[in-house]
mmCIF file of C-alpha atoms in Angstrom:
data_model
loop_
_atom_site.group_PDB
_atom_site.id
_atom_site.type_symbol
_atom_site.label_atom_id
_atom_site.label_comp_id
_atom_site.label_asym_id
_atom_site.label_seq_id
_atom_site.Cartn_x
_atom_site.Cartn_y
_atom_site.Cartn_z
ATOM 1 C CA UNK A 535 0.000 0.000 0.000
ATOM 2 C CA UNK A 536 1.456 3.588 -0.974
ATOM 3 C CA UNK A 537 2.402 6.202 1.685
ATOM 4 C CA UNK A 538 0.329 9.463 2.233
ATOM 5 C CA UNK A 539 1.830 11.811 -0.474
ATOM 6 C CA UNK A 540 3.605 14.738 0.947
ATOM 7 C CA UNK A 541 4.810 17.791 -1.245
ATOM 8 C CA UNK A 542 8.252 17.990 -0.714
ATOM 9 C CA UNK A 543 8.603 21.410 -2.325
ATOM 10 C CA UNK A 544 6.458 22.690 0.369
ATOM 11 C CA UNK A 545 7.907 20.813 3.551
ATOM 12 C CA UNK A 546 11.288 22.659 2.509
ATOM 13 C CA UNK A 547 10.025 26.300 1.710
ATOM 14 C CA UNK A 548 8.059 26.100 5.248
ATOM 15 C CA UNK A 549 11.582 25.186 6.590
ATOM 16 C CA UNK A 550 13.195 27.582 4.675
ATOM 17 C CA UNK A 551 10.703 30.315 6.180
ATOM 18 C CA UNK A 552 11.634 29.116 9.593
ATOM 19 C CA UNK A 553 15.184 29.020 9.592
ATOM 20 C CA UNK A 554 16.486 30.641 7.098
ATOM 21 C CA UNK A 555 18.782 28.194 4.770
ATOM 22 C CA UNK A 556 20.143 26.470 8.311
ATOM 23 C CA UNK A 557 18.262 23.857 9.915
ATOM 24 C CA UNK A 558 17.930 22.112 13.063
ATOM 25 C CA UNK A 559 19.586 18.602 12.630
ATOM 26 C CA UNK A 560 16.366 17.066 14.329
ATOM 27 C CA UNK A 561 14.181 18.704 12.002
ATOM 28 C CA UNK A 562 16.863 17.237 9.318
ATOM 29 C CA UNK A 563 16.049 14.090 10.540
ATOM 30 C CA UNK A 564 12.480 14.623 11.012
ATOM 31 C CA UNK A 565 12.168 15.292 7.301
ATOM 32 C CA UNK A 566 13.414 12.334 6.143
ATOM 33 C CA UNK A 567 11.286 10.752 8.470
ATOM 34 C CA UNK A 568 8.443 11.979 6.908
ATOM 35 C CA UNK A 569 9.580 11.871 3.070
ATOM 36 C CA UNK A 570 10.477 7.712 4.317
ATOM 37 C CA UNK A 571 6.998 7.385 5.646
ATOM 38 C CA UNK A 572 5.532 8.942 3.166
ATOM 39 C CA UNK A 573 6.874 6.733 0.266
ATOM 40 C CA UNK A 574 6.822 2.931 1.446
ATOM 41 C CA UNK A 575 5.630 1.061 -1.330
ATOM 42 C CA UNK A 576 6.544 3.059 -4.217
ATOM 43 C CA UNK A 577 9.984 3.091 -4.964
ATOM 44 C CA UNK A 578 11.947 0.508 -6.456
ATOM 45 C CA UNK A 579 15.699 -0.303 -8.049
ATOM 46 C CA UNK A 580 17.763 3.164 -7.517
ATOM 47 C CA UNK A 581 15.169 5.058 -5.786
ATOM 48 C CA UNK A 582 14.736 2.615 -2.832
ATOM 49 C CA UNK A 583 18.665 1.925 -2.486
ATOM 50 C CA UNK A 584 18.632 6.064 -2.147
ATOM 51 C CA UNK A 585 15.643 5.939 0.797
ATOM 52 C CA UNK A 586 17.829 3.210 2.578
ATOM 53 C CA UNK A 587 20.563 5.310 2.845
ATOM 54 C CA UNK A 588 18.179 8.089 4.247
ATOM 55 C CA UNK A 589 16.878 6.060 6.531
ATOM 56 C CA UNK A 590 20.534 4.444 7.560
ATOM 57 C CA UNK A 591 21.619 8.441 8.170
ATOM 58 C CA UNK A 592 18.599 9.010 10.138
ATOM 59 C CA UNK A 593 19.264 6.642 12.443
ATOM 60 C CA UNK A 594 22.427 7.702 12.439
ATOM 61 C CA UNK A 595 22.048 10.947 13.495
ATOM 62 C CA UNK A 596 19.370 10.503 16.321
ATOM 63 C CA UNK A 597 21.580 7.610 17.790
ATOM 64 C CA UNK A 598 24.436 10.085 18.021
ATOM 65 C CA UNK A 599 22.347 12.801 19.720
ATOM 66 C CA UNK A 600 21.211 10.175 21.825
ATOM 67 C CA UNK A 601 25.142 9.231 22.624
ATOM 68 C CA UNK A 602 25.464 13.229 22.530
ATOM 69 C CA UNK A 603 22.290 13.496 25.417
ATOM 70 C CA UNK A 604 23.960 10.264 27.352
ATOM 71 C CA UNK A 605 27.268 12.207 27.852
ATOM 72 C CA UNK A 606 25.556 15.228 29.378
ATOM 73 C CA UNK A 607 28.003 17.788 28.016
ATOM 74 C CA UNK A 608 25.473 20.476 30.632
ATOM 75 C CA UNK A 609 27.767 18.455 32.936
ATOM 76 C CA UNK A 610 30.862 19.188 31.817
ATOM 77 C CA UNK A 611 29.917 23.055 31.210
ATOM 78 C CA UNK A 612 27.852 24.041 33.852
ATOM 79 C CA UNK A 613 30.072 21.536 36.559
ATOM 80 C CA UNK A 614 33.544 20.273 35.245
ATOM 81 C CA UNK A 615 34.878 23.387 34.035
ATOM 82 C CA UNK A 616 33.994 26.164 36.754
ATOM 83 C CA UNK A 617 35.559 23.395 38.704
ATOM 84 C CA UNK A 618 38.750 22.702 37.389
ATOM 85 C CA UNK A 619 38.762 26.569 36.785
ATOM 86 C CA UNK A 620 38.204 27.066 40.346
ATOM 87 C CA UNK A 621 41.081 24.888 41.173
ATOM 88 C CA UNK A 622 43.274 25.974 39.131
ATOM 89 C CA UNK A 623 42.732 29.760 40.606
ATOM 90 C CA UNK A 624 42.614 28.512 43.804
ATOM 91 C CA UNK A 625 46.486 27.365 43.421
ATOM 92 C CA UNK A 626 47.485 31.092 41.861
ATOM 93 C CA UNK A 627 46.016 32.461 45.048
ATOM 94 C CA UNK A 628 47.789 29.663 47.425
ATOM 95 C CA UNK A 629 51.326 29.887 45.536
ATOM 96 C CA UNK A 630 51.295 33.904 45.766
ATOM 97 C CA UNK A 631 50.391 34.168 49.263
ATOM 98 C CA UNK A 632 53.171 31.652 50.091
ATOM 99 C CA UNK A 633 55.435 33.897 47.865
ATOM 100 C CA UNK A 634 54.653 36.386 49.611
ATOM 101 C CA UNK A 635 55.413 35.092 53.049
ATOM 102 C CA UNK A 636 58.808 34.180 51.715
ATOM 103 C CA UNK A 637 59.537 37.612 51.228
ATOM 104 C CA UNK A 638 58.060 38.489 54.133
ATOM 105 C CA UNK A 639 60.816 36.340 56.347
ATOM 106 C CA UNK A 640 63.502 37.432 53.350
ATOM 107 C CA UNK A 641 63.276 41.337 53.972
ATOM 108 C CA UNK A 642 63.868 40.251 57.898
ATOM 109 C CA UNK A 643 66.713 38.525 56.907
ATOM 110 C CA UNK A 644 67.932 41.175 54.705
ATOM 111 C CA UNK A 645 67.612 43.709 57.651
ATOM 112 C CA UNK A 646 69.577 41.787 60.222
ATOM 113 C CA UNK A 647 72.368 41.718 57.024
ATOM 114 C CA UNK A 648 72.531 45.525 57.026
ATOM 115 C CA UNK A 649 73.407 45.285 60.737
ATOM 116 C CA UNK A 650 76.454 42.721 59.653
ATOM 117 C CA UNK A 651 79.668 43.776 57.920
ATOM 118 C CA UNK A 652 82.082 41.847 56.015
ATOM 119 C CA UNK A 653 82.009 38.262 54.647
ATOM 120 C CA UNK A 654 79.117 37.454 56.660
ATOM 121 C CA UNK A 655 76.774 40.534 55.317
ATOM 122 C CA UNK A 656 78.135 40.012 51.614
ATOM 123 C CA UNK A 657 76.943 36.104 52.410
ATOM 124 C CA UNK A 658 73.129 36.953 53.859
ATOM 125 C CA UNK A 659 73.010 39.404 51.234
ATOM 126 C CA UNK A 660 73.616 36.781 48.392
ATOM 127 C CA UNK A 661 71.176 34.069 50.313
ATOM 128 C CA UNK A 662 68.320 36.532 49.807
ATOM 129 C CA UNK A 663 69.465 37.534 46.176
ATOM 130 C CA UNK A 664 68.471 34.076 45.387
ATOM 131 C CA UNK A 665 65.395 33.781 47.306
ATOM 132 C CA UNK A 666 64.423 36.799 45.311
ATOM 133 C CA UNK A 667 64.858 35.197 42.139
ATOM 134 C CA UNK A 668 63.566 32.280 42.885
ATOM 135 C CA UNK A 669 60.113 33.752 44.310
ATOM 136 C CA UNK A 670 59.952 34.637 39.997
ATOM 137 C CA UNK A 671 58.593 31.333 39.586
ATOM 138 C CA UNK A 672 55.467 32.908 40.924
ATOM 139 C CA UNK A 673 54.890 34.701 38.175
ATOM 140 C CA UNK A 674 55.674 32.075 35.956
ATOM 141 C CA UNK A 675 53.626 29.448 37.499
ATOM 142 C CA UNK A 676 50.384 32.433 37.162
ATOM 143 C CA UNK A 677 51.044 32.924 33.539
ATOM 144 C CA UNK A 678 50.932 29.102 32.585
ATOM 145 C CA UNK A 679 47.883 28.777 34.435
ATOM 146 C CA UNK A 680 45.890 31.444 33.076
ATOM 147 C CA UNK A 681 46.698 30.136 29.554
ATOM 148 C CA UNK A 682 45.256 26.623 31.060
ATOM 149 C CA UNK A 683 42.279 28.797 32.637
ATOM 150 C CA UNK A 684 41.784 30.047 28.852
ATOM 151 C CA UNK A 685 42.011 26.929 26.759
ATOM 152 C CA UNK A 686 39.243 25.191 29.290
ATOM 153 C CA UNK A 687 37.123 28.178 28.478
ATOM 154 C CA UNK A 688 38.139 27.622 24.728
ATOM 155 C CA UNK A 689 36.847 23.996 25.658
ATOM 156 C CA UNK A 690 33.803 25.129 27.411
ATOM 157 C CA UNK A 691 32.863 26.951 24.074
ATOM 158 C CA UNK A 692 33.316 24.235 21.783
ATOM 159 C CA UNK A 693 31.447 21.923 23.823
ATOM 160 C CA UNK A 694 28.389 24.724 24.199
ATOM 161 C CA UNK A 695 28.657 24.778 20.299
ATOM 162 C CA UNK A 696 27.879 20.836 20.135
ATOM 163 C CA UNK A 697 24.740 20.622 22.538
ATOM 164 C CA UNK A 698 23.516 24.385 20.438
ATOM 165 C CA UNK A 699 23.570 22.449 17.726
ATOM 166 C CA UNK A 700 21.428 19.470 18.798
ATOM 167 C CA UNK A 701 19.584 21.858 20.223
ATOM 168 C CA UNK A 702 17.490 25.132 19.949
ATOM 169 C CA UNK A 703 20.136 27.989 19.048
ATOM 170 C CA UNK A 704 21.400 26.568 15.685
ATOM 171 C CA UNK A 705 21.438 30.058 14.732
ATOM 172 C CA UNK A 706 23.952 31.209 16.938
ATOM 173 C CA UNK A 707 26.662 28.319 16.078
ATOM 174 C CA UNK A 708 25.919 28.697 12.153
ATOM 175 C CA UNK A 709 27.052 32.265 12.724
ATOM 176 C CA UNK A 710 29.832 31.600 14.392
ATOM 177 C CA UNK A 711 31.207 29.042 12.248
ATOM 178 C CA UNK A 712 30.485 31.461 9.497
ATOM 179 C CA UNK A 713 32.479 34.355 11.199
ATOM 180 C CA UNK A 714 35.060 31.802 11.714
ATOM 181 C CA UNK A 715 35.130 30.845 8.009
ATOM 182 C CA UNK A 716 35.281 34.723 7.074
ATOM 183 C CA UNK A 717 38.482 35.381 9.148
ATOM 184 C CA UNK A 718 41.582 35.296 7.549
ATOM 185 C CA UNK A 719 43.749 32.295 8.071
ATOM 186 C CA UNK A 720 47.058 33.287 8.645
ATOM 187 C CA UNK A 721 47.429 37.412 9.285
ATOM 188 C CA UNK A 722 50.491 38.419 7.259
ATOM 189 C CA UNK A 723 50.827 41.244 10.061
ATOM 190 C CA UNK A 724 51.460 40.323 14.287
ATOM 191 C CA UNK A 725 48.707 41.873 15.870
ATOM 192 C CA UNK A 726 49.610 42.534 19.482
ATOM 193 C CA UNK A 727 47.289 39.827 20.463
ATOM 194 C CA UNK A 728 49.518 37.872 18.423
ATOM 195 C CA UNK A 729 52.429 38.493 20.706
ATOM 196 C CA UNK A 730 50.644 37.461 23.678
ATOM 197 C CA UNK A 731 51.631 33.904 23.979
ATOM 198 C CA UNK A 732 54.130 33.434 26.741
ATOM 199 C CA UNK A 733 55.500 32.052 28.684
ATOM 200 C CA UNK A 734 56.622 29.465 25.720
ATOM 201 C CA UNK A 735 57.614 25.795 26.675
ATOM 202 C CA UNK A 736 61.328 24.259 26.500
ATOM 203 C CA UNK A 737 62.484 24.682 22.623
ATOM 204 C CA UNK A 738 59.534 27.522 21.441
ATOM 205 C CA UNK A 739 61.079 30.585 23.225
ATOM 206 C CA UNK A 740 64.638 31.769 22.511
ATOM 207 C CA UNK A 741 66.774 32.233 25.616
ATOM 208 C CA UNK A 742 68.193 35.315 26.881
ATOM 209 C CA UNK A 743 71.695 34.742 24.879
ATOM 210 C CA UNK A 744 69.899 34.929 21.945
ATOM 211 C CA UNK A 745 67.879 37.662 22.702
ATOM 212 C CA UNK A 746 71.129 39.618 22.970
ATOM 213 C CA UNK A 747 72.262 38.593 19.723
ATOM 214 C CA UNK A 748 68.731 39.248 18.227
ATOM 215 C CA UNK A 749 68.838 42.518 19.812
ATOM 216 C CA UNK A 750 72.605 43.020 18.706
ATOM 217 C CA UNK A 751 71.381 42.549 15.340
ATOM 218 C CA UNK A 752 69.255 46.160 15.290
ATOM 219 C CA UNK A 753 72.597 48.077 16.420
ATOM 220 C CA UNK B 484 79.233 59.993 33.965
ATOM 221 C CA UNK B 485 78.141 57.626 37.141
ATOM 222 C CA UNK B 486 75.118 56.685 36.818
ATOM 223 C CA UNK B 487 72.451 58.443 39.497
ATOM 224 C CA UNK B 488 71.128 55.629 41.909
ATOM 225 C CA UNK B 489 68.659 58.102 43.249
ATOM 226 C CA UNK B 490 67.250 58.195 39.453
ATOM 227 C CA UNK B 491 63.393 57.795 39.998
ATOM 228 C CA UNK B 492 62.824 53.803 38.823
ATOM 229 C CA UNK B 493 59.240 53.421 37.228
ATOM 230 C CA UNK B 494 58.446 49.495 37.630
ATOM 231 C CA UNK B 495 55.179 48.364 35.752
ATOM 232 C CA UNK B 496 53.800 44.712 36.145
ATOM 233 C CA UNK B 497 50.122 42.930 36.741
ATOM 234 C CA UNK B 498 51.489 40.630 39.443
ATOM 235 C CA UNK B 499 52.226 42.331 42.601
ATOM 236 C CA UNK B 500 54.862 39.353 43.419
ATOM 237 C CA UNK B 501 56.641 40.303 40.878
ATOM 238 C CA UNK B 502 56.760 43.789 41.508
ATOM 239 C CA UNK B 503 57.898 42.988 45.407
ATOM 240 C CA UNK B 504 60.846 40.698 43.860
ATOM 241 C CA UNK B 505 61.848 43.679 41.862
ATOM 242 C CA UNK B 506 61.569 46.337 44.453
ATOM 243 C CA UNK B 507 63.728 44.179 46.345
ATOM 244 C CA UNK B 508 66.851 43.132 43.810
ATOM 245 C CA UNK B 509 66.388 46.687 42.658
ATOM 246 C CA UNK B 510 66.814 47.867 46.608
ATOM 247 C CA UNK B 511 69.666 44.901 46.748
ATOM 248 C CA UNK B 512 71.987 47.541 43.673
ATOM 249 C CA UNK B 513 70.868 50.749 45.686
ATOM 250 C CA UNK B 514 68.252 51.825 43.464
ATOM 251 C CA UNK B 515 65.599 52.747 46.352
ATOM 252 C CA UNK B 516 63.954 55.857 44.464
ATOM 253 C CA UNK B 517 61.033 53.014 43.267
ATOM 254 C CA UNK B 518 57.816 53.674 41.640
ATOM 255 C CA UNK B 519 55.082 50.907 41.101
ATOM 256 C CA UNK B 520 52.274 50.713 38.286
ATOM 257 C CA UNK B 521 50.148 47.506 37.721
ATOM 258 C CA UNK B 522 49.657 48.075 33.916
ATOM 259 C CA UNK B 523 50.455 50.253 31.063
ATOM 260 C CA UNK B 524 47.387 53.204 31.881
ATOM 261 C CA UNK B 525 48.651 53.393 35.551
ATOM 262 C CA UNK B 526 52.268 53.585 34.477
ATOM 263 C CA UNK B 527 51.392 56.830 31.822
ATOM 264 C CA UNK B 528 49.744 58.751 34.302
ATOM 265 C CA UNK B 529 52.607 58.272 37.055
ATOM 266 C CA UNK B 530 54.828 59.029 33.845
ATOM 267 C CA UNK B 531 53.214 62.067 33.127
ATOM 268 C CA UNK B 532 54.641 63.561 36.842
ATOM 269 C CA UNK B 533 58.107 63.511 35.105
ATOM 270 C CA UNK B 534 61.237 62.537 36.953
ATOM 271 C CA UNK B 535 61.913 59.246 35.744
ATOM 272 C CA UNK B 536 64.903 57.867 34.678
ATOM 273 C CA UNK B 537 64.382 54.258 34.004
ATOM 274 C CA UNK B 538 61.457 52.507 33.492
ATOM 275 C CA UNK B 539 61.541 48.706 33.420
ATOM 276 C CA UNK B 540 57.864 46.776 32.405
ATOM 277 C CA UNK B 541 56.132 43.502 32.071
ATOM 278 C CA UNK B 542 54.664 43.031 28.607
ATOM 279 C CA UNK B 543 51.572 40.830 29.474
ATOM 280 C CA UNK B 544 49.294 43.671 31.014
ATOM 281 C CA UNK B 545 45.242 44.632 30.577
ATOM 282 C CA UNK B 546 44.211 46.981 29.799
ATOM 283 C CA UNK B 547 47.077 48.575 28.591
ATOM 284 C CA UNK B 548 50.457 45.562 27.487
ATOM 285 C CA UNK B 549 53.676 46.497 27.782
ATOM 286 C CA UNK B 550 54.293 47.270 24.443
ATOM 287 C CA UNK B 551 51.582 49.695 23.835
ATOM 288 C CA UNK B 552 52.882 51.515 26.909
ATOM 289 C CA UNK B 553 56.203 51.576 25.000
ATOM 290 C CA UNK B 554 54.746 52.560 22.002
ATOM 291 C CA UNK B 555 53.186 55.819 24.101
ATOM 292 C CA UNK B 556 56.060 56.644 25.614
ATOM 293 C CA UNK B 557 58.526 56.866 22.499
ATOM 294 C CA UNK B 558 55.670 58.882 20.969
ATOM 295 C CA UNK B 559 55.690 61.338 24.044
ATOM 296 C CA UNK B 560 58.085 64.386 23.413
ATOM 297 C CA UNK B 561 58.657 64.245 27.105
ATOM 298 C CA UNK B 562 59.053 60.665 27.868
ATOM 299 C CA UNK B 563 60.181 59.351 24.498
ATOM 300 C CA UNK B 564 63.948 59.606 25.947
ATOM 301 C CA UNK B 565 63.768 57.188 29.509
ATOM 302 C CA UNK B 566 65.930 54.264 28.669
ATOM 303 C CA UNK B 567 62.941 51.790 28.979
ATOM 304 C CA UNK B 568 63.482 47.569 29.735
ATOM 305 C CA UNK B 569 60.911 44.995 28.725
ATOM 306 C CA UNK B 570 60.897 42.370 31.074
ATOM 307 C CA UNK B 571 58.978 39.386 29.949
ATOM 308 C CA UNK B 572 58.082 35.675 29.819
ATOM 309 C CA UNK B 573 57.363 36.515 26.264
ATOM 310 C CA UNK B 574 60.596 34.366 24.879
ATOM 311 C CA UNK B 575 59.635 34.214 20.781
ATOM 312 C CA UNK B 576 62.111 35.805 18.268
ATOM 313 C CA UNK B 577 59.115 37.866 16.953
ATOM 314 C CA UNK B 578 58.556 39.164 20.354
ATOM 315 C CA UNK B 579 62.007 40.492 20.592
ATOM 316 C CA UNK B 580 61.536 41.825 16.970
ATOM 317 C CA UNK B 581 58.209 43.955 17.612
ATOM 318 C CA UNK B 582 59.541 45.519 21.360
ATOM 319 C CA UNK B 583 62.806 46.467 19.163
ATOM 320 C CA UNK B 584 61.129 47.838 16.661
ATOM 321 C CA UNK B 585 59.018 49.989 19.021
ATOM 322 C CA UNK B 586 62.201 51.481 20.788
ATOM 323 C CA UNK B 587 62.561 49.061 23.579
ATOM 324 C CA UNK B 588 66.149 49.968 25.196
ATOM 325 C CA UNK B 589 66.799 46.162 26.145
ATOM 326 C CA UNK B 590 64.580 42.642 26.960
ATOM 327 C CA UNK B 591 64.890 40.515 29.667
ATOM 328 C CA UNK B 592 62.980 37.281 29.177
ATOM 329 C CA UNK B 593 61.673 35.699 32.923
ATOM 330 C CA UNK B 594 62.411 33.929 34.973
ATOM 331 C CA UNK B 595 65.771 35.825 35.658
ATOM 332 C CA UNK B 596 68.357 37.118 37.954
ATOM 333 C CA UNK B 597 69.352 39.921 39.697
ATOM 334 C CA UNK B 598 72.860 39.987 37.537
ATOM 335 C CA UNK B 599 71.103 39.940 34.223
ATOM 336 C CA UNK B 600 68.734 43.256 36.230
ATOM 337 C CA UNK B 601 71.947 44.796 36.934
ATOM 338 C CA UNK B 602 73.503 43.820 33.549
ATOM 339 C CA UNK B 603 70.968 45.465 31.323
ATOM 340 C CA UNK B 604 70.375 48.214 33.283
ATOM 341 C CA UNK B 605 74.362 49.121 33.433
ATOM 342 C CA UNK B 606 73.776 48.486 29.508
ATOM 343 C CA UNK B 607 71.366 51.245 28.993
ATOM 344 C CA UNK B 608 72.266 53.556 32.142
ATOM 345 C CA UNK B 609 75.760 52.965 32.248
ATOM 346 C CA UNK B 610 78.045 50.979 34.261
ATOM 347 C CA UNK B 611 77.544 51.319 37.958
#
């Protein structure tokens, strides 16, 4: 027995008055649904090799928002990130108050080696040289975790981007992406934003030797 | 000419550790005369006072970086003449390249020590 015949032309131009030309992959799928409902019975050969395929991809794509739904990406975003986020600010704030106490017991030290003379003083005062320099990795330690702080946002995003798009803000991720395919791929000009990548890991930086030389170069 | 160690010392950076480590090694070569900014806006509008001889900044600031600080103060009349030393965990060759380029006076990449402080300051100051 045929299907109930359904005009195709018009299914698409009400979704094309909806949305726009970007579409909601369940409404994708609900489509085909309808066009594979619709015309049991009265294909054959080419035509009914074509509808299996359909029907393959539709249950393809409402098993993987399914899988999608089962991993509860909300999780990750709303829980899992702030979290780790958290943490990770958490040890900034723990590392620069210890720094700071440190330097606190340092600049005692450093006094009681202004009241010393000689060998001794020139000793104390090269002891807290080095604590000095060594409190740096502070600073360091901050930087590399902010840039961990940013890619989990970076994450975050991405992971927004995926339930959007099983979900009810298509919109939003189709502009996006077309934003993103809009910007140019390699600017032949640094911007300064560009510049801000540090602090590089062992082998991307140059080290201060060659910065002299670099430097060198200009004079 | 000996270099002034009462020279006013303008020292710009977004972590206050870091400024505290500075104060201190710059205290440690007799430089006491030491002002502190926490990014590129603050440090203008202490620079704008005058008296500075030296000013020695982080790149990696908001709202203002380093290098657009830089880039102000060569295009000051009145500032574009303080020896000025980019100190940095910025460590790329093109990082060197753009500071240069905007008039920076010498680079220190981080972590470092208090010679390679006293080093390129003797370098742009003089020896002292």
């Amino acid at each position: 027995m045929a299907g109930k015949r359904v005009d195709v032309a018009r299914l698409l131009s009400e979704l094309r008055n909806k949305y726009g030309d970007t579409v909601k992959v369940e409404d994708v799928a609900k489509v085909m649904g309808t066009l594979l409902a619709s015309n049991t019975g009265e294909l054959a050969g080419a035509s009914r090799k074509i509808y299996t395929e359909l029907e393959a991809l539709n249950r393809y794509i409402q098993s993987a928002k399914a899988e999608i739904s089962a991993l509860r990406p909300d999780e990750v975003t709303d829980e899992f990130l702030p979290t780790a986020t958290g943490e990770l600010d958490a040890i900034v704030a723990a590392t620069a108050e210890a720094t700071n106490a440190i330097m606190d017991a340092t600049e005692v030290i450093e006094g009681v080696a202004d009241s010393l003379e000689g060998a001794q003083q020139d000793s104390l005062m090269d002891a807290t040289t080095n604590i000095y320099e060594a409190c740096g990795f502070q600073d360091i330690t901050g930087q590399r975790i902010t840039k961990v702080v940013n890619t989990l946002k970076d994450i975050e995003d991405k992971v927004d981007a995926l339930v959007t798009a099983f979900g009810d803000k298509m919109d939003k991720v189709e502009n996006k992406a077309a934003k993103e395919s809009q910007a140019p791929a390699a600017p032949e000009k640094l911007s300064d934003a560009d510049l801000l990548e540090g602090p590089q890991r062992n082998g991307e930086g140059i080290s201060q030797d060659e910065i002299d030389r670099l430097l060198a170069e200009f004079d | 000419m000996a270099v002034d160690k009462k020279m006013k010392v303008l020292i710009v950076d977004d972590y206050r550790t870091m400024l505290r480590i500075l104060r201190n090694l710059l205290r440690q070569l007799d430089f006491r005369n030491v002002e502190e900014a926490t990014d590129g806006t603050e440090a203008l509008q202490k620079l704008r006072e005058g008296g500075y001889g030296l000013i020695i900044s982080d790149w990696n600031m908001e709202p203002m970086t380093g290098i657009q600080l830089l880039r102000h103060v060569r295009g000051d009349e009145k500032m574009k003449r303080i020896p000025f030393i980019m100190v940095t965990a910025e460590s790329k060759p093109e990082n060197v390249v753009a500071a240069k380029q905007a008039g920076v006076s010498n680079y220190i990449v981080k972590p470092f020590n208090a010679e390679t402080l006293r080093g390129k300051m003797a370098s742009v100051l003089g020896e002292f």
